[in-house]
C-alpha positions as semicolon CSV with decimal commas, in nm:
position;residue;x (nm);y (nm);z (nm)
1;M;-6,756;3,618;6,078
2;N;-7,006;3,356;6,210
3;L;-6,808;3,221;6,527
4;L;-6,902;2,898;6,654
5;P;-6,984;2,849;7,025
6;Q;-6,698;2,764;7,260
7;S;-6,776;2,413;7,290
8;Q;-6,791;2,341;6,928
9;R;-6,464;2,546;6,859
10;V;-6,286;2,310;7,127
11;R;-6,431;2,007;6,948
12;V;-6,304;2,141;6,618
13;G;-5,958;2,159;6,753
14;A;-5,951;1,815;6,916
15;V;-6,083;1,665;6,596
16;R;-5,824;1,829;6,369
17;A;-5,567;1,682;6,580
18;V;-5,717;1,336;6,588
19;L;-5,763;1,335;6,233
20;A;-5,400;1,428;6,178
21;G;-5,315;1,124;6,412
22;V;-5,541;0,889;6,202
23;A;-5,404;1,015;5,882
24;A;-5,041;0,937;6,006
25;I;-5,125;0,612;6,106
26;A;-5,293;0,529;5,764
27;G;-5,007;0,692;5,572
28;S;-4,760;0,487;5,784
29;Y;-4,936;0,141;5,704
30;A;-4,955;0,228;5,329
31;A;-4,584;0,297;5,314
32;A;-4,463;0,017;5,550
33;G;-4,768;-0,250;5,582
34;F;-4,720;-0,493;5,875
35;T;-4,345;-0,448;5,914
36;T;-4,117;-0,301;6,170
37;G;-4,145;0,029;5,976
38;F;-4,495;0,073;6,057
39;V;-4,545;0,329;6,352
40;G;-4,771;0,090;6,539
41;A;-4,509;-0,210;6,530
42;P;-4,254;-0,075;6,817
43;L;-4,550;0,042;7,040
44;E;-4,711;-0,302;6,999
45;A;-4,395;-0,471;7,101
46;M;-4,346;-0,229;7,422
47;L;-4,674;-0,290;7,533
48;S;-4,623;-0,661;7,502
49;R;-4,295;-0,644;7,698
50;A;-4,445;-0,425;7,961
51;A;-4,732;-0,632;8,029
52;P;-4,739;-0,805;8,384
53;A;-4,705;-1,191;8,362
54;S;-5,043;-1,250;8,491
55;L;-5,201;-1,039;8,230
56;V;-4,973;-1,217;7,955
57;T;-5,083;-1,551;8,091
58;F;-5,480;-1,438;8,106
59;A;-5,404;-1,318;7,708
60;I;-5,273;-1,664;7,628
61;V;-5,491;-1,902;7,817
62;V;-5,809;-1,724;7,801
63;L;-5,808;-1,481;7,531
64;G;-5,586;-1,660;7,277
65;D;-5,525;-1,505;6,925
66;I;-5,763;-1,212;7,043
67;G;-5,535;-1,121;7,314
68;Q;-5,271;-1,015;7,053
69;K;-5,524;-0,836;6,827
70;L;-5,638;-0,626;7,125
71;N;-5,295;-0,537;7,213
72;L;-5,221;-0,416;6,857
73;L;-5,519;-0,216;6,848
74;A;-5,412;-0,062;7,171
75;A;-5,073;0,016;7,030
76;I;-5,230;0,166;6,712
77;T;-5,473;0,371;6,930
78;L;-5,183;0,501;7,135
79;A;-4,994;0,582;6,819
80;V;-5,310;0,811;6,713
81;L;-5,317;1,006;7,035
82;L;-4,929;1,041;7,027
83;I;-4,963;1,218;6,693
84;A;-5,270;1,373;6,782
85;C;-5,085;1,574;7,080
86;L;-4,803;1,645;6,874
87;S;-5,058;1,789;6,613
88;A;-5,228;1,987;6,886
89;A;-4,912;2,130;6,991
90;A;-4,834;2,236;6,629
91;L;-5,175;2,395;6,608
92;A;-5,103;2,597;6,951
93;T;-4,767;2,725;6,806
94;G;-4,953;2,856;6,467
95;W;-5,212;3,010;6,666
96;R;-4,959;3,198;6,882
97;Q;-4,785;3,312;6,548
98;R;-5,130;3,358;6,369
99;S;-4,969;3,168;6,095
100;G;-5,132;2,833;5,931
101;L;-4,785;2,766;5,780
102;V;-4,604;2,736;6,104
103;S;-4,869;2,477;6,234
104;V;-4,799;2,274;5,913
105;T;-4,440;2,292;5,962
106;V;-4,441;2,220;6,325
107;A;-4,652;1,932;6,283
108;L;-4,446;1,786;5,992
109;G;-4,141;1,816;6,182
110;L;-4,276;1,679;6,521
111;T;-4,460;1,390;6,356
112;W;-4,158;1,293;6,136
113;A;-3,911;1,315;6,440
114;A;-4,149;1,098;6,664
115;V;-4,194;0,831;6,395
116;T;-3,831;0,813;6,315
117;L;-3,747;0,784;6,683
118;L;-3,983;0,485;6,709
119;T;-3,917;0,307;6,413
120;G;-3,554;0,393;6,317
121;E;-3,690;0,466;5,951
122;P;-3,655;0,817;5,848
123;V;-3,774;0,770;5,495
124;L;-4,075;0,579;5,607
125;A;-4,154;0,833;5,864
126;L;-4,232;1,060;5,604
127;A;-4,533;0,880;5,490
128;A;-4,674;0,951;5,837
129;A;-4,552;1,317;5,881
130;V;-4,691;1,426;5,527
131;P;-5,068;1,322;5,582
132;A;-5,055;1,448;5,937
133;S;-4,939;1,790;5,826
134;A;-5,162;1,791;5,539
135;V;-5,476;1,765;5,757
136;I;-5,370;2,050;5,930
137;A;-5,323;2,263;5,628
138;L;-5,666;2,132;5,481
139;T;-5,878;2,196;5,773
140;G;-5,830;2,563;5,868
141;P;-5,629;2,890;5,902
142;G;-5,371;2,956;6,183
143;V;-5,619;3,141;6,394
144;P;-5,672;3,127;6,777
145;P;-5,984;2,889;6,872
146;S;-6,173;3,189;6,983
147;E;-6,181;3,290;6,606
148;V;-6,291;2,957;6,452
149;D;-6,600;3,002;6,248
150;A;-6,848;2,780;6,065
151;T;-6,612;2,767;5,765
152;A;-6,356;2,568;5,978
153;R;-6,609;2,329;6,085
154;R;-6,728;2,262;5,719
155;R;-6,353;2,202;5,643
156;V;-6,309;1,953;5,928
157;L;-6,621;1,750;5,822
158;T;-6,497;1,735;5,461
159;A;-6,149;1,619;5,618
160;I;-6,321;1,334;5,806
161;A;-6,450;1,187;5,482
162;G;-6,126;1,255;5,303
163;V;-5,919;1,069;5,603
164;A;-6,171;0,776;5,591
165;G;-6,132;0,745;5,236
166;F;-5,738;0,760;5,260
167;S;-5,731;0,507;5,551
168;V;-5,922;0,251;5,336
169;L;-5,702;0,309;5,037
170;S;-5,404;0,292;5,272
171;Y;-5,527;-0,046;5,403
172;I;-5,546;-0,177;5,064
173;V;-5,201;-0,058;4,946
174;G;-5,045;-0,173;5,284
175;G;-5,174;-0,511;5,285
176;N;-4,936;-0,582;5,006
177;R;-4,613;-0,445;5,176
178;G;-4,395;-0,692;5,320
179;D;-4,564;-1,004;5,173
180;D;-4,377;-1,331;5,197
181;T;-4,173;-1,462;4,924
182;S;-4,298;-1,827;4,998
183;D;-4,447;-1,814;4,631
184;Q;-4,102;-1,797;4,468
185;P;-3,891;-2,103;4,404
186;L;-3,667;-2,232;4,679
187;G;-3,385;-2,252;4,459
188;L;-3,289;-2,629;4,491
189;T;-3,157;-2,874;4,248
190;A;-3,396;-3,084;4,037
191;A;-3,316;-3,388;4,232
192;Q;-3,390;-3,216;4,566
193;H;-3,716;-3,081;4,443
194;Q;-3,811;-3,412;4,326
195;E;-3,732;-3,566;4,670
196;I;-3,958;-3,300;4,827
197;E;-4,251;-3,376;4,588
198;T;-4,191;-3,742;4,674
199;M;-4,232;-3,696;5,034
200;L;-4,529;-3,465;5,017
201;A;-4,700;-3,721;4,803
202;E;-4,613;-4,004;5,048
203;A;-4,772;-3,785;5,320
204;E;-5,073;-3,739;5,100
205;A;-5,090;-4,102;5,044
206;K;-5,058;-4,225;5,426
207;S;-5,332;-3,954;5,540
208;L;-5,633;-4,146;5,660
209;P;-5,944;-4,094;5,442
210;V;-6,175;-3,921;5,687
211;S;-6,378;-3,639;5,589
212;G;-6,286;-3,319;5,778
213;L;-5,943;-3,434;5,920
214;E;-5,654;-3,244;5,835
215;P;-5,392;-3,430;5,637
216;L;-5,072;-3,529;5,752
217;V;-4,892;-3,217;5,634
218;S;-5,103;-2,917;5,744
219;T;-5,300;-2,701;5,509
220;S;-5,226;-2,417;5,719
221;F;-4,993;-2,390;6,005
222;Y;-5,061;-2,222;6,336
223;E;-4,864;-1,880;6,429
224;V;-4,798;-1,774;6,765
225;D;-4,513;-1,487;6,824
226;I;-4,460;-1,240;7,110
227;A;-4,545;-0,946;6,866
228;A;-4,817;-0,889;6,615
229;V;-4,585;-0,744;6,365
230;N;-4,308;-0,986;6,219
231;P;-3,950;-0,889;6,124
232;N;-3,895;-0,864;5,758
233;T;-3,532;-0,918;5,704
234;A;-3,399;-1,004;5,349
235;P;-3,187;-1,305;5,294
236;E;-2,883;-1,096;5,194
237;N;-2,907;-0,888;5,535
238;W;-2,945;-1,191;5,760
239;T;-2,667;-1,327;5,990
240;L;-2,630;-1,591;6,243
241;S;-2,374;-1,510;6,515
242;L;-2,237;-1,769;6,768
243;T;-2,108;-1,574;7,071
244;G;-2,047;-1,550;7,447
245;A;-1,834;-1,815;7,604
246;V;-1,650;-1,907;7,295
247;S;-1,272;-1,891;7,199
248;E;-1,363;-1,660;6,928
249;D;-1,714;-1,538;6,772
250;A;-1,849;-1,691;6,431
251;T;-2,076;-1,532;6,198
252;F;-2,260;-1,703;5,911
253;T;-2,453;-1,570;5,627
254;Y;-2,755;-1,684;5,440
255;D;-2,516;-1,813;5,172
256;D;-2,306;-1,984;5,414
257;I;-2,627;-2,175;5,538
258;R;-2,738;-2,243;5,180
259;A;-2,399;-2,384;5,104
260;L;-2,415;-2,654;5,351
261;P;-2,582;-2,995;5,301
262;V;-2,943;-3,003;5,247
263;E;-3,181;-3,218;5,401
264;Q;-3,567;-3,259;5,420
265;R;-3,749;-3,333;5,750
266;F;-4,109;-3,379;5,853
267;I;-4,117;-3,206;6,195
268;T;-4,432;-3,127;6,395
269;L;-4,493;-2,833;6,626
270;R;-4,728;-2,785;6,939
271;C;-4,789;-2,465;7,102
272;V;-4,742;-2,471;7,486
273;G;-5,014;-2,213;7,552
274;D;-5,271;-2,380;7,377
275;S;-5,603;-2,574;7,536
276;L;-5,581;-2,936;7,565
277;N;-5,776;-3,007;7,236
278;G;-5,687;-2,685;7,065
279;T;-5,570;-2,666;6,711
280;K;-5,224;-2,505;6,766
281;M;-5,046;-2,831;6,667
282;D;-4,930;-2,883;6,300
283;N;-4,675;-3,041;6,066
284;A;-4,465;-2,963;5,769
285;L;-4,188;-3,075;5,547
286;W;-3,911;-2,850;5,627
287;T;-3,596;-2,784;5,410
288;G;-3,272;-2,691;5,574
289;T;-2,944;-2,821;5,738
290;P;-2,837;-2,970;6,057
291;L;-2,708;-2,707;6,339
292;A;-2,459;-2,930;6,481
293;P;-2,179;-2,869;6,221
294;L;-2,217;-2,501;6,280
295;L;-2,178;-2,534;6,664
296;D;-1,850;-2,757;6,598
297;E;-1,714;-2,433;6,444
298;V;-1,650;-2,267;6,767
299;T;-1,479;-2,394;7,079
300;T;-1,694;-2,308;7,376
301;D;-1,615;-2,344;7,766
302;S;-1,990;-2,293;7,881
303;G;-2,010;-2,322;8,256
304;C;-2,369;-2,435;8,234
305;E;-2,352;-2,635;7,899
306;C;-2,646;-2,403;7,792
307;A;-2,688;-2,140;7,524
308;M;-2,943;-1,829;7,472
309;L;-3,073;-1,841;7,115
310;R;-3,200;-1,482;7,016
311;A;-3,449;-1,371;6,745
312;G;-3,488;-1,092;6,527
313;D;-3,828;-0,996;6,676
314;G;-3,643;-0,969;7,055
315;Y;-3,745;-1,316;7,174
316;Y;-3,491;-1,523;7,357
317;V;-3,472;-1,878;7,508
318;Q;-3,222;-2,057;7,718
319;F;-3,144;-2,421;7,599
320;P;-2,895;-2,700;7,685
321;I;-2,640;-2,737;7,425
322;A;-2,685;-3,123;7,417
323;A;-3,037;-3,064;7,298
324;L;-2,931;-2,797;7,068
325;R;-2,707;-3,027;6,881
326;R;-3,006;-3,191;6,739
327;G;-3,147;-2,874;6,612
328;F;-3,219;-2,797;6,237
329;L;-3,193;-2,484;6,047
330;A;-3,483;-2,453;5,837
331;Y;-3,521;-2,208;5,536
332;G;-3,776;-2,409;5,322
333;M;-4,124;-2,517;5,410
334;N;-4,339;-2,759;5,200
335;G;-4,110;-2,698;4,889
336;R;-4,110;-2,319;4,930
337;P;-3,887;-2,044;5,082
338;L;-3,963;-2,024;5,440
339;P;-4,256;-1,770;5,486
340;R;-4,208;-1,447;5,672
341;S;-4,473;-1,553;5,932
342;H;-4,281;-1,865;6,000
343;G;-3,925;-1,706;6,063
344;A;-3,787;-1,635;5,722
345;P;-3,521;-1,624;5,614
346;V;-3,409;-1,878;5,877
347;R;-3,539;-2,041;6,197
348;V;-3,435;-2,331;6,421
349;L;-3,627;-2,642;6,493
350;I;-3,532;-2,857;6,797
351;P;-3,711;-3,191;6,791
352;G;-3,940;-3,298;7,074
353;H;-3,982;-2,973;7,223
354;W;-4,276;-2,724;7,264
355;G;-4,331;-2,461;6,970
356;E;-4,203;-2,162;7,166
357;I;-3,849;-2,358;7,160
358;N;-3,823;-2,344;6,783
359;V;-3,711;-1,985;6,755
360;K;-3,817;-1,796;6,431
361;W;-3,575;-1,528;6,267
362;L;-3,306;-1,672;6,453
363;T;-3,007;-1,430;6,469
364;E;-2,769;-1,548;6,763
365;I;-2,688;-1,819;6,955
366;E;-2,511;-1,705;7,291
367;F;-2,315;-1,953;7,486
368;L;-2,364;-1,885;7,850
369;D;-2,131;-1,909;8,171
370;E;-2,423;-1,968;8,393
371;A;-2,809;-2,038;8,308
372;V;-3,041;-1,739;8,283
373;D;-3,411;-1,731;8,230
374;G;-3,545;-1,688;7,895
375;Y;-3,849;-1,470;7,775
376;W;-4,114;-1,695;7,879
377;E;-3,947;-1,826;8,197
378;E;-3,936;-1,464;8,319
379;R;-4,313;-1,475;8,270
380;G;-4,371;-1,805;8,496
381;W;-4,377;-2,025;8,202
382;H;-4,176;-2,369;8,205
383;G;-4,207;-2,450;7,857
384;T;-3,821;-2,559;7,762
385;G;-3,914;-2,934;7,864
386;P;-4,019;-3,195;7,637
387;V;-4,366;-3,172;7,476
388;N;-4,649;-3,355;7,650
389;I;-4,792;-3,661;7,485
390;V;-5,139;-3,579;7,352
391;A;-5,411;-3,748;7,120
392;K;-5,641;-3,456;6,982
393;L;-6,006;-3,547;6,908
394;W;-6,083;-3,294;6,612
395;V;-6,364;-3,489;6,406
396;E;-6,681;-3,632;6,475
397;T;-6,889;-3,766;6,192
398;Q;-7,234;-3,938;6,209
399;N;-7,248;-4,197;5,940
400;D;-7,545;-4,305;5,735
401;D;-7,526;-4,664;5,860
402;G;-7,566;-4,572;6,245
403;T;-7,236;-4,560;6,315
404;V;-7,005;-4,276;6,451
405;T;-6,645;-4,203;6,341
406;V;-6,404;-3,984;6,560
407;A;-6,058;-3,896;6,444
408;G;-5,770;-3,672;6,521
409;H;-5,413;-3,648;6,551
410;A;-5,158;-3,784;6,809
411;Y;-4,819;-3,637;6,896
412;A;-4,548;-3,764;7,146
413;G;-4,236;-3,558;7,028
414;L;-3,935;-3,781;7,023
415;M;-4,116;-4,078;7,194
416;D;-4,313;-4,176;6,896
417;V;-4,685;-4,277;6,873
418;S;-4,748;-4,660;6,873
419;A;-5,104;-4,649;6,938
420;V;-5,415;-4,464;7,007
421;E;-5,713;-4,597;7,214
422;V;-6,067;-4,476;7,245
423;N;-6,314;-4,531;7,507
424;T;-6,696;-4,478;7,423
425;G;-6,813;-4,629;7,748
426;D;-6,729;-4,997;7,725
427;G;-6,366;-5,001;7,760
428;W;-6,031;-4,898;7,570
429;Q;-6,040;-4,989;7,203
430;E;-5,752;-4,945;6,976
431;A;-5,791;-4,690;6,686
432;T;-5,666;-4,708;6,340
433;L;-5,329;-4,520;6,290
434;S;-5,208;-4,374;5,974
435;E;-4,875;-4,530;5,868
436;P;-4,573;-4,337;5,999
437;L;-4,375;-4,054;5,798
438;P;-4,025;-4,057;5,832
439;G;-3,846;-3,871;6,088
440;E;-3,816;-3,873;6,478
441;D;-4,043;-3,594;6,568
442;V;-4,377;-3,633;6,378
443;W;-4,745;-3,678;6,453
444;R;-4,989;-3,938;6,337
445;Q;-5,353;-3,959;6,251
446;W;-5,618;-4,181;6,434
447;S;-5,964;-4,261;6,356
448;Y;-6,214;-4,511;6,522
449;T;-6,568;-4,589;6,412
450;Y;-6,807;-4,776;6,634
451;E;-7,195;-4,838;6,674
452;H;-7,383;-4,524;6,824
453;P;-7,547;-4,654;7,134
454;G;-7,859;-4,438;7,078
455;S;-7,801;-4,199;7,354
456;Q;-7,572;-3,911;7,460
457;H;-7,219;-4,055;7,571
458;R;-6,885;-3,941;7,647
459;V;-6,591;-4,016;7,402
460;R;-6,241;-4,031;7,563
461;V;-5,903;-4,067;7,368
462;R;-5,524;-4,141;7,498
463;A;-5,203;-4,196;7,307
464;I;-4,925;-4,476;7,389
465;T;-4,566;-4,445;7,282
466;G;-4,338;-4,665;7,158
467;D;-4,184;-4,757;7,489
468;G;-4,533;-4,833;7,651
469;T;-4,586;-4,488;7,825
470;V;-4,980;-4,403;7,845
471;Q;-5,080;-4,044;7,785
472;A;-5,130;-3,893;8,149
473;N;-5,489;-3,883;8,280
474;E;-5,430;-3,596;8,503
475;E;-5,597;-3,293;8,332
476;L;-5,374;-2,981;8,373
477;P;-5,409;-2,636;8,209
478;A;-5,164;-2,481;7,960
479;F;-4,986;-2,260;8,233
480;P;-4,716;-2,316;8,324
481;N;-4,591;-2,656;8,171
482;G;-4,820;-2,698;7,873
483;P;-5,169;-2,877;7,896
484;S;-5,209;-3,235;7,959
485;G;-5,479;-3,523;8,018
486;W;-5,721;-3,725;7,811
487;V;-5,926;-3,528;7,566
488;S;-6,287;-3,622;7,558
489;R;-6,602;-3,503;7,395
490;T;-6,973;-3,559;7,429
491;V;-7,149;-3,701;7,152
492;Q;-7,528;-3,658;7,111
């Protein structure tokens, strides 16, 4: 027997355990994709909730979308290490028994139990347990580390290549799991579909002809969630419950919601944690039904006249009932079923407020006796108030005739945007606005063309509402009340 040096024997055992962990994660992703059945999902959610408020604020304000990706990577790493430790325990058990079969069996059982405990999906957990135990079976016999030889090392090297290939294949397969159903018909009448097409065509016709400027209906819609893995609830399994300080609880199914009068609404959302001129502000045509008739189904004696909205991903936000009555339950977006990433099967939209208030995957409205903090309030944010007025400067074009065109979008929630003014150094000048879309909570485009002064200069923009309110000049960061101030840009 050609025994390996002790240091190499230790490395072989460690690599076997880590390979089992990697194979388990790959198998879990292949079976579940980015759904709550993926072993990394509950760990990522746990890390998000356990993070200190200061770290969460840093991740939102400084790191942006990268912060959540790093959190997911940390969760996956934690999952690999967890299963590696379980696999190491299985190997040790087999060494004591001098049985490779014992190692494989214990690895299978421990991994399955751990993943089932994390995800609550015993069948999907097998997709993690089987690859982990297979790695243990294929990388060596059940002998103590003192007897590991060169043959075992060759098996491990071969297994590395095999696990790498399996991981790539799992990534491809898992990417097709839990896909959106937004490419399927929405299931409306012909007249309702025609109404949607007419409204979308109206938005296209009213969009300003400025190169590079996003149209009035966004081509892509920003996503911000408390977890990287979204719920994946089938419509037939979804319900909305009205609970708490009510005479009697009420529960509505997806079919109940779809049976209510159908409306189409243009509604704009803006992220409270975005930078002042950030791009997390978008508009869509939503299909759904008003929330108020459902609230009328229960008699409430809420002492604070407020309610807690709860979501399928564990998110919760407290909101005044009076404002909630303006809410809209959406199950369609731009003529298609609501995508999973935007709250399918049903989300709520409350006009005039920051995007975080518009709860995705809505499952419960709990009427409260006294006010309590929501998810973000517990972390120091105060984003439940009305959205701040803003004019974004997203486009700058140097024209062939020596002029410059600047353009963007302006949004003021329920206050409406009546004008946008631009200052290039010689006072405030009124910009061209797009014709307003129907609705009480919709953005407008603006553009302004001027003679280039021939030198570097600063361009500033501000919005004015229908009642004459001018966008505040004081520049404040996103935390804790959302960004405010005039957007400006240096033009060369």
